[in-house]
Amino acid sequence: MYTKAIYPGTFDPVTNGHVDIIKRACKIFDKIIVAVADNKDKNTMFSLEKRVEMMKKATKDFPKIEVKSFSSLLVDFAKKEEAKIIIRGLRAVSDFEYELQMGYANKSLDNEIDTIYLMPNLDNAFISSSVVRSILKYNGDVSHLVPKEILEDLKCT
C-alpha cells in the first residue's frame, strides 16, 4: 500500500531535529511532503521562499521528500495533496499538549486525517528553530544545530 504523509512546519530555519524527524518518517512512508507554512501570525526571520530553499537543500539527498509551501488550513493542503497522514515532532512533554490539541482540531476538520508523532533522537531533542534564531541574533555558532547545507544561508541574516 502506497502511503503519503505531510510534515508541516514553519521551519524558520530547518534544524537537525527537523531532519531527524524526516529521516525517521522516510522509514515509514513512501512519500513525504515537507510543507513549509506561510503563517502570517508568525514573525519569521526568513522569507517563505528562503525557508523552502533551505529545506530543499537540507533534504536534497532524500528521494522520498518533496518540499512545498502552503498558506491554507493544513487539512485543506493535505486533501489537495491526497495525503491522509500528518507527521509532527515531539521533543518534550510541553510539546505534547499543544500537538495533541492540534491533532484533534485537524481530525475535527477532516475525519480521514490521522496524526503521527515522532520523537527526535536525544542529541536533537533540545533543538528548536527559536533556539537557533536566538543564537543567530547574537552571531553565535549554530553549526551543530542545523544541516551543514544551509550554514551559508544563515550567514546572510
Short mmCIF file of N, CA and C in Angstrom, two decimals:
data_model
loop_
_atom_site.label_atom_id
_atom_site.label_comp_id
_atom_site.label_asym_id
_atom_site.label_seq_id
_atom_site.Cartn_x
_atom_site.Cartn_y
_atom_site.Cartn_z
N MET A 1 0.84 -1.19 0.00
CA MET A 1 0.00 0.00 0.00
C MET A 1 0.89 1.25 0.00
N TYR A 2 0.61 2.17 -0.90
CA TYR A 2 1.37 3.41 -1.03
C TYR A 2 0.90 4.39 0.04
N THR A 3 1.84 4.92 0.81
CA THR A 3 1.47 5.88 1.84
C THR A 3 2.19 7.20 1.64
N LYS A 4 1.41 8.24 1.71
CA LYS A 4 1.93 9.60 1.58
C LYS A 4 1.60 10.36 2.86
N ALA A 5 2.56 11.10 3.36
CA ALA A 5 2.36 11.87 4.59
C ALA A 5 2.85 13.29 4.38
N ILE A 6 2.39 14.16 5.26
CA ILE A 6 2.81 15.56 5.23
C ILE A 6 3.49 15.88 6.55
N TYR A 7 4.66 16.51 6.44
CA TYR A 7 5.37 17.00 7.63
C TYR A 7 5.34 18.52 7.55
N PRO A 8 4.40 19.16 8.25
CA PRO A 8 4.26 20.61 8.17
C PRO A 8 5.06 21.35 9.23
N GLY A 9 5.39 22.58 8.93
CA GLY A 9 6.05 23.42 9.91
C GLY A 9 6.46 24.74 9.30
N THR A 10 6.88 25.63 10.14
CA THR A 10 7.38 26.92 9.68
C THR A 10 8.83 26.78 9.22
N PHE A 11 9.58 25.94 9.91
CA PHE A 11 10.97 25.65 9.56
C PHE A 11 11.78 26.95 9.38
N ASP A 12 11.80 27.73 10.46
CA ASP A 12 12.42 29.06 10.43
C ASP A 12 13.59 29.16 11.38
N PRO A 13 14.72 28.56 11.09
CA PRO A 13 15.10 27.74 9.93
C PRO A 13 14.94 26.24 10.22
N VAL A 14 15.20 25.43 9.21
CA VAL A 14 15.24 23.98 9.39
C VAL A 14 16.40 23.64 10.32
N THR A 15 16.17 22.68 11.21
CA THR A 15 17.19 22.28 12.18
C THR A 15 17.54 20.80 12.00
N ASN A 16 18.57 20.37 12.72
CA ASN A 16 18.90 18.94 12.72
C ASN A 16 17.78 18.11 13.32
N GLY A 17 17.02 18.69 14.22
CA GLY A 17 15.85 17.99 14.77
C GLY A 17 14.81 17.71 13.70
N HIS A 18 14.54 18.70 12.85
CA HIS A 18 13.60 18.50 11.74
C HIS A 18 14.10 17.40 10.81
N VAL A 19 15.38 17.45 10.47
CA VAL A 19 15.95 16.45 9.56
C VAL A 19 15.89 15.07 10.20
N ASP A 20 16.09 14.99 11.49
CA ASP A 20 15.99 13.71 12.21
C ASP A 20 14.58 13.13 12.07
N ILE A 21 13.56 13.97 12.25
CA ILE A 21 12.17 13.52 12.09
C ILE A 21 11.94 13.06 10.65
N ILE A 22 12.47 13.79 9.69
CA ILE A 22 12.31 13.42 8.28
C ILE A 22 12.95 12.06 8.00
N LYS A 23 14.14 11.83 8.53
CA LYS A 23 14.82 10.53 8.35
C LYS A 23 13.97 9.40 8.92
N ARG A 24 13.42 9.61 10.10
CA ARG A 24 12.58 8.59 10.73
C ARG A 24 11.33 8.34 9.91
N ALA A 25 10.73 9.41 9.41
CA ALA A 25 9.50 9.28 8.61
C ALA A 25 9.76 8.55 7.29
N CYS A 26 10.94 8.73 6.73
CA CYS A 26 11.29 8.04 5.47
C CYS A 26 11.32 6.53 5.64
N LYS A 27 11.51 6.04 6.84
CA LYS A 27 11.50 4.61 7.10
C LYS A 27 10.07 4.06 7.14
N ILE A 28 9.10 4.96 7.28
CA ILE A 28 7.71 4.54 7.47
C ILE A 28 6.85 4.77 6.22
N PHE A 29 7.08 5.89 5.53
CA PHE A 29 6.20 6.30 4.44
C PHE A 29 6.90 6.24 3.08
N ASP A 30 6.09 6.07 2.04
CA ASP A 30 6.60 6.01 0.67
C ASP A 30 6.97 7.39 0.14
N LYS A 31 6.19 8.39 0.53
CA LYS A 31 6.44 9.76 0.08
C LYS A 31 6.07 10.71 1.22
N ILE A 32 6.90 11.74 1.38
CA ILE A 32 6.63 12.75 2.41
C ILE A 32 6.72 14.12 1.77
N ILE A 33 5.68 14.89 1.95
CA ILE A 33 5.71 16.28 1.53
C ILE A 33 6.07 17.11 2.75
N VAL A 34 7.20 17.77 2.68
CA VAL A 34 7.58 18.71 3.74
C VAL A 34 6.88 20.01 3.37
N ALA A 35 5.91 20.38 4.18
CA ALA A 35 5.04 21.52 3.89
C ALA A 35 5.48 22.73 4.71
N VAL A 36 6.07 23.69 4.04
CA VAL A 36 6.57 24.90 4.70
C VAL A 36 5.41 25.90 4.77
N ALA A 37 5.04 26.24 5.99
CA ALA A 37 3.87 27.08 6.22
C ALA A 37 4.17 28.56 6.03
N ASP A 38 3.26 29.21 5.33
CA ASP A 38 3.27 30.67 5.21
C ASP A 38 2.30 31.19 6.26
N ASN A 39 2.75 31.24 7.49
CA ASN A 39 1.91 31.61 8.62
C ASN A 39 2.06 33.10 8.89
N LYS A 40 1.02 33.85 8.57
CA LYS A 40 1.06 35.31 8.74
C LYS A 40 1.09 35.73 10.21
N ASP A 41 0.72 34.80 11.13
CA ASP A 41 0.72 35.11 12.55
C ASP A 41 2.12 35.05 13.16
N LYS A 42 3.05 34.44 12.45
CA LYS A 42 4.42 34.33 12.96
C LYS A 42 5.32 35.35 12.27
N ASN A 43 6.13 35.98 13.06
CA ASN A 43 7.10 36.94 12.53
C ASN A 43 8.38 36.17 12.25
N THR A 44 8.50 35.65 11.04
CA THR A 44 9.62 34.77 10.71
C THR A 44 10.88 35.57 10.43
N MET A 45 12.02 34.94 10.70
CA MET A 45 13.32 35.55 10.42
C MET A 45 13.63 35.46 8.92
N PHE A 46 13.17 34.36 8.29
CA PHE A 46 13.45 34.12 6.89
C PHE A 46 12.15 34.14 6.08
N SER A 47 12.25 34.60 4.85
CA SER A 47 11.07 34.63 3.97
C SER A 47 10.61 33.21 3.66
N LEU A 48 9.40 33.08 3.21
CA LEU A 48 8.87 31.78 2.81
C LEU A 48 9.76 31.15 1.75
N GLU A 49 10.14 31.93 0.76
CA GLU A 49 10.97 31.42 -0.33
C GLU A 49 12.30 30.91 0.19
N LYS A 50 12.91 31.63 1.12
CA LYS A 50 14.20 31.23 1.69
C LYS A 50 14.04 29.96 2.52
N ARG A 51 12.95 29.85 3.27
CA ARG A 51 12.73 28.66 4.09
C ARG A 51 12.51 27.42 3.21
N VAL A 52 11.80 27.59 2.11
CA VAL A 52 11.62 26.49 1.16
C VAL A 52 12.97 26.11 0.55
N GLU A 53 13.73 27.09 0.15
CA GLU A 53 15.06 26.85 -0.45
C GLU A 53 15.97 26.11 0.53
N MET A 54 15.99 26.54 1.80
CA MET A 54 16.84 25.88 2.79
C MET A 54 16.39 24.44 3.03
N MET A 55 15.07 24.22 3.08
CA MET A 55 14.58 22.86 3.29
C MET A 55 14.94 21.96 2.10
N LYS A 56 14.86 22.50 0.90
CA LYS A 56 15.25 21.71 -0.27
C LYS A 56 16.72 21.34 -0.21
N LYS A 57 17.57 22.26 0.23
CA LYS A 57 18.99 21.96 0.37
C LYS A 57 19.21 20.88 1.44
N ALA A 58 18.50 21.00 2.54
CA ALA A 58 18.69 20.08 3.66
C ALA A 58 18.18 18.67 3.35
N THR A 59 17.26 18.55 2.40
CA THR A 59 16.66 17.24 2.09
C THR A 59 17.00 16.75 0.69
N LYS A 60 17.98 17.35 0.06
CA LYS A 60 18.30 17.01 -1.34
C LYS A 60 18.68 15.56 -1.53
N ASP A 61 19.18 14.90 -0.51
CA ASP A 61 19.59 13.50 -0.62
C ASP A 61 18.51 12.52 -0.18
N PHE A 62 17.29 13.01 0.01
CA PHE A 62 16.18 12.17 0.44
C PHE A 62 15.21 12.01 -0.74
N PRO A 63 15.26 10.88 -1.45
CA PRO A 63 14.43 10.74 -2.65
C PRO A 63 12.92 10.71 -2.37
N LYS A 64 12.53 10.40 -1.15
CA LYS A 64 11.09 10.33 -0.83
C LYS A 64 10.49 11.70 -0.51
N ILE A 65 11.32 12.73 -0.45
CA ILE A 65 10.87 14.04 0.02
C ILE A 65 10.56 14.99 -1.14
N GLU A 66 9.46 15.69 -0.98
CA GLU A 66 9.12 16.80 -1.86
C GLU A 66 8.81 17.99 -0.95
N VAL A 67 9.38 19.13 -1.25
CA VAL A 67 9.18 20.33 -0.43
C VAL A 67 8.22 21.26 -1.15
N LYS A 68 7.18 21.68 -0.42
CA LYS A 68 6.19 22.62 -0.97
C LYS A 68 5.83 23.63 0.11
N SER A 69 5.33 24.75 -0.32
CA SER A 69 4.82 25.73 0.63
C SER A 69 3.29 25.69 0.59
N PHE A 70 2.69 26.20 1.68
CA PHE A 70 1.23 26.30 1.71
C PHE A 70 0.82 27.46 2.59
N SER A 71 -0.35 28.00 2.28
CA SER A 71 -0.86 29.14 3.06
C SER A 71 -2.36 28.96 3.34
N SER A 72 -2.76 27.72 3.50
CA SER A 72 -4.16 27.39 3.77
C SER A 72 -4.23 26.61 5.07
N LEU A 73 -5.42 26.16 5.41
CA LEU A 73 -5.53 25.22 6.52
C LEU A 73 -4.75 23.96 6.15
N LEU A 74 -4.08 23.38 7.10
CA LEU A 74 -3.29 22.18 6.84
C LEU A 74 -4.14 21.06 6.27
N VAL A 75 -5.33 20.87 6.81
CA VAL A 75 -6.19 19.78 6.31
C VAL A 75 -6.60 20.01 4.86
N ASP A 76 -6.77 21.26 4.47
CA ASP A 76 -7.10 21.57 3.06
C ASP A 76 -5.90 21.26 2.17
N PHE A 77 -4.70 21.60 2.64
CA PHE A 77 -3.49 21.29 1.88
C PHE A 77 -3.32 19.78 1.76
N ALA A 78 -3.55 19.06 2.86
CA ALA A 78 -3.44 17.60 2.84
C ALA A 78 -4.42 16.98 1.85
N LYS A 79 -5.62 17.50 1.85
CA LYS A 79 -6.64 16.99 0.91
C LYS A 79 -6.20 17.23 -0.53
N LYS A 80 -5.70 18.42 -0.80
CA LYS A 80 -5.22 18.76 -2.15
C LYS A 80 -4.09 17.83 -2.58
N GLU A 81 -3.23 17.47 -1.63
CA GLU A 81 -2.08 16.60 -1.92
C GLU A 81 -2.41 15.11 -1.80
N GLU A 82 -3.67 14.82 -1.45
CA GLU A 82 -4.15 13.44 -1.29
C GLU A 82 -3.34 12.67 -0.25
N ALA A 83 -3.06 13.34 0.86
CA ALA A 83 -2.35 12.73 1.98
C ALA A 83 -3.31 12.64 3.16
N LYS A 84 -3.26 11.53 3.85
CA LYS A 84 -4.16 11.30 4.99
C LYS A 84 -3.42 11.29 6.32
N ILE A 85 -2.10 11.47 6.27
CA ILE A 85 -1.31 11.39 7.49
C ILE A 85 -0.48 12.66 7.66
N ILE A 86 -0.52 13.19 8.87
CA ILE A 86 0.29 14.35 9.24
C ILE A 86 1.34 13.88 10.24
N ILE A 87 2.56 14.28 10.01
CA ILE A 87 3.67 13.94 10.91
C ILE A 87 3.99 15.16 11.76
N ARG A 88 4.13 14.93 13.06
CA ARG A 88 4.54 16.01 13.96
C ARG A 88 5.64 15.49 14.86
N GLY A 89 6.56 16.36 15.20
CA GLY A 89 7.65 16.00 16.08
C GLY A 89 7.34 16.39 17.51
N LEU A 90 7.78 15.56 18.44
CA LEU A 90 7.62 15.84 19.87
C LEU A 90 8.99 15.80 20.52
N ARG A 91 9.41 16.93 21.09
CA ARG A 91 10.69 16.99 21.79
C ARG A 91 10.52 16.74 23.27
N ALA A 92 9.45 17.27 23.83
CA ALA A 92 9.28 17.21 25.29
C ALA A 92 7.79 17.15 25.62
N VAL A 93 7.51 16.90 26.88
CA VAL A 93 6.12 16.84 27.33
C VAL A 93 5.39 18.14 27.01
N SER A 94 6.10 19.26 27.08
CA SER A 94 5.47 20.56 26.80
C SER A 94 4.95 20.63 25.36
N ASP A 95 5.59 19.94 24.42
CA ASP A 95 5.11 19.89 23.04
C ASP A 95 3.83 19.07 22.93
N PHE A 96 3.72 18.04 23.76
CA PHE A 96 2.65 17.08 23.61
C PHE A 96 1.26 17.69 23.72
N GLU A 97 1.04 18.53 24.71
CA GLU A 97 -0.29 19.11 24.92
C GLU A 97 -0.73 19.92 23.71
N TYR A 98 0.15 20.78 23.21
CA TYR A 98 -0.17 21.59 22.03
C TYR A 98 -0.41 20.70 20.82
N GLU A 99 0.48 19.76 20.57
CA GLU A 99 0.37 18.90 19.39
C GLU A 99 -0.86 18.02 19.43
N LEU A 100 -1.21 17.52 20.61
CA LEU A 100 -2.42 16.72 20.76
C LEU A 100 -3.66 17.55 20.42
N GLN A 101 -3.68 18.77 20.92
CA GLN A 101 -4.79 19.68 20.64
C GLN A 101 -4.91 19.95 19.14
N MET A 102 -3.78 20.20 18.48
CA MET A 102 -3.79 20.45 17.04
C MET A 102 -4.23 19.20 16.26
N GLY A 103 -3.77 18.05 16.70
CA GLY A 103 -4.18 16.79 16.06
C GLY A 103 -5.67 16.59 16.14
N TYR A 104 -6.26 16.86 17.30
CA TYR A 104 -7.71 16.74 17.46
C TYR A 104 -8.45 17.78 16.61
N ALA A 105 -7.91 18.99 16.56
CA ALA A 105 -8.54 20.04 15.74
C ALA A 105 -8.54 19.64 14.27
N ASN A 106 -7.40 19.13 13.79
CA ASN A 106 -7.32 18.69 12.39
C ASN A 106 -8.29 17.54 12.13
N LYS A 107 -8.39 16.60 13.06
CA LYS A 107 -9.31 15.47 12.92
C LYS A 107 -10.76 15.96 12.89
N SER A 108 -11.07 17.01 13.65
CA SER A 108 -12.44 17.54 13.65
C SER A 108 -12.78 18.20 12.32
N LEU A 109 -11.76 18.72 11.63
CA LEU A 109 -11.97 19.35 10.33
C LEU A 109 -12.01 18.34 9.18
N ASP A 110 -11.32 17.23 9.36
CA ASP A 110 -11.30 16.17 8.34
C ASP A 110 -11.10 14.85 9.05
N ASN A 111 -12.15 14.08 9.17
CA ASN A 111 -12.13 12.83 9.92
C ASN A 111 -11.19 11.79 9.32
N GLU A 112 -10.78 11.96 8.06
CA GLU A 112 -9.89 11.00 7.42
C GLU A 112 -8.41 11.26 7.72
N ILE A 113 -8.11 12.39 8.36
CA ILE A 113 -6.73 12.76 8.69
C ILE A 113 -6.31 12.10 10.00
N ASP A 114 -5.13 11.51 9.99
CA ASP A 114 -4.53 10.99 11.22
C ASP A 114 -3.20 11.69 11.43
N THR A 115 -2.84 11.86 12.69
CA THR A 115 -1.56 12.49 13.03
C THR A 115 -0.67 11.46 13.72
N ILE A 116 0.57 11.40 13.27
CA ILE A 116 1.56 10.51 13.87
C ILE A 116 2.64 11.39 14.49
N TYR A 117 3.02 11.06 15.72
CA TYR A 117 4.01 11.83 16.45
C TYR A 117 5.31 11.05 16.50
N LEU A 118 6.39 11.71 16.11
CA LEU A 118 7.71 11.09 16.14
C LEU A 118 8.63 11.91 17.03
N MET A 119 9.50 11.23 17.73
CA MET A 119 10.46 11.90 18.61
C MET A 119 11.83 11.90 17.94
N PRO A 120 12.55 13.02 18.02
CA PRO A 120 13.92 13.00 17.51
C PRO A 120 14.81 12.23 18.48
N ASN A 121 16.01 11.88 18.04
CA ASN A 121 16.91 11.22 18.98
C ASN A 121 17.34 12.23 20.05
N LEU A 122 17.90 11.72 21.12
CA LEU A 122 18.24 12.58 22.27
C LEU A 122 19.19 13.72 21.92
N ASP A 123 20.10 13.49 20.99
CA ASP A 123 21.04 14.54 20.59
C ASP A 123 20.34 15.77 20.01
N ASN A 124 19.14 15.55 19.45
CA ASN A 124 18.41 16.64 18.81
C ASN A 124 17.18 17.10 19.60
N ALA A 125 16.93 16.49 20.72
CA ALA A 125 15.69 16.75 21.46
C ALA A 125 15.56 18.19 21.96
N PHE A 126 16.66 18.86 22.18
CA PHE A 126 16.60 20.23 22.72
C PHE A 126 16.57 21.30 21.63
N ILE A 127 16.77 20.90 20.39
CA ILE A 127 16.91 21.88 19.30
C ILE A 127 15.53 22.35 18.85
N SER A 128 15.39 23.64 18.73
CA SER A 128 14.19 24.24 18.13
C SER A 128 14.64 25.40 17.24
N SER A 129 13.78 25.76 16.31
CA SER A 129 14.09 26.89 15.45
C SER A 129 14.25 28.17 16.26
N SER A 130 13.46 28.30 17.32
CA SER A 130 13.55 29.53 18.13
C SER A 130 14.91 29.60 18.85
N VAL A 131 15.44 28.46 19.29
CA VAL A 131 16.77 28.45 19.91
C VAL A 131 17.81 28.87 18.87
N VAL A 132 17.70 28.33 17.66
CA VAL A 132 18.64 28.69 16.60
C VAL A 132 18.55 30.18 16.28
N ARG A 133 17.34 30.70 16.16
CA ARG A 133 17.18 32.14 15.88
C ARG A 133 17.79 33.01 16.97
N SER A 134 17.59 32.60 18.22
CA SER A 134 18.16 33.37 19.34
C SER A 134 19.68 33.40 19.27
N ILE A 135 20.29 32.29 18.96
CA ILE A 135 21.75 32.23 18.85
C ILE A 135 22.22 33.06 17.65
N LEU A 136 21.49 32.98 16.54
CA LEU A 136 21.86 33.74 15.35
C LEU A 136 21.82 35.25 15.60
N LYS A 137 20.87 35.71 16.39
CA LYS A 137 20.76 37.15 16.68
C LYS A 137 22.02 37.71 17.32
N TYR A 138 22.75 36.84 18.02
CA TYR A 138 23.98 37.28 18.69
C TYR A 138 25.22 36.73 18.00
N ASN A 139 25.04 36.36 16.72
CA ASN A 139 26.15 35.85 15.89
C ASN A 139 26.84 34.63 16.50
N GLY A 140 26.07 33.81 17.21
CA GLY A 140 26.62 32.60 17.80
C GLY A 140 26.75 31.47 16.78
N ASP A 141 27.45 30.44 17.15
CA ASP A 141 27.71 29.29 16.30
C ASP A 141 26.54 28.31 16.37
N VAL A 142 25.87 28.08 15.25
CA VAL A 142 24.76 27.13 15.19
C VAL A 142 25.09 25.92 14.33
N SER A 143 26.36 25.76 13.99
CA SER A 143 26.76 24.69 13.06
C SER A 143 26.43 23.30 13.58
N HIS A 144 26.30 23.12 14.88
CA HIS A 144 25.96 21.83 15.46
C HIS A 144 24.44 21.63 15.58
N LEU A 145 23.67 22.64 15.21
CA LEU A 145 22.21 22.60 15.37
C LEU A 145 21.45 22.52 14.06
N VAL A 146 22.09 22.85 12.96
CA VAL A 146 21.41 22.91 11.66
C VAL A 146 22.16 22.08 10.62
N PRO A 147 21.47 21.68 9.56
CA PRO A 147 22.17 20.94 8.50
C PRO A 147 23.28 21.79 7.88
N LYS A 148 24.40 21.16 7.60
CA LYS A 148 25.56 21.88 7.04
C LYS A 148 25.22 22.53 5.71
N GLU A 149 24.24 21.98 5.00
CA GLU A 149 23.86 22.50 3.69
C GLU A 149 23.28 23.91 3.74
N ILE A 150 22.82 24.35 4.91
CA ILE A 150 22.20 25.68 4.99
C ILE A 150 23.05 26.70 5.75
N LEU A 151 24.22 26.31 6.21
CA LEU A 151 25.04 27.24 7.03
C LEU A 151 25.31 28.56 6.30
N GLU A 152 25.62 28.50 5.03
CA GLU A 152 25.89 29.74 4.28
C GLU A 152 24.65 30.64 4.23
N ASP A 153 23.47 30.03 4.12
CA ASP A 153 22.22 30.80 4.09
C ASP A 153 22.00 31.56 5.39
N LEU A 154 22.45 31.00 6.48
CA LEU A 154 22.24 31.63 7.79
C LEU A 154 23.17 32.80 8.02
N LYS A 155 24.28 32.85 7.31
CA LYS A 155 25.23 33.95 7.46
C LYS A 155 24.69 35.24 6.87
N CYS A 156 23.68 35.15 6.07
CA CYS A 156 23.12 36.32 5.39
C CYS A 156 22.08 37.03 6.23
N THR A 157 21.86 36.58 7.47
CA THR A 157 20.83 37.21 8.29
C THR A 157 21.29 38.49 8.92
#
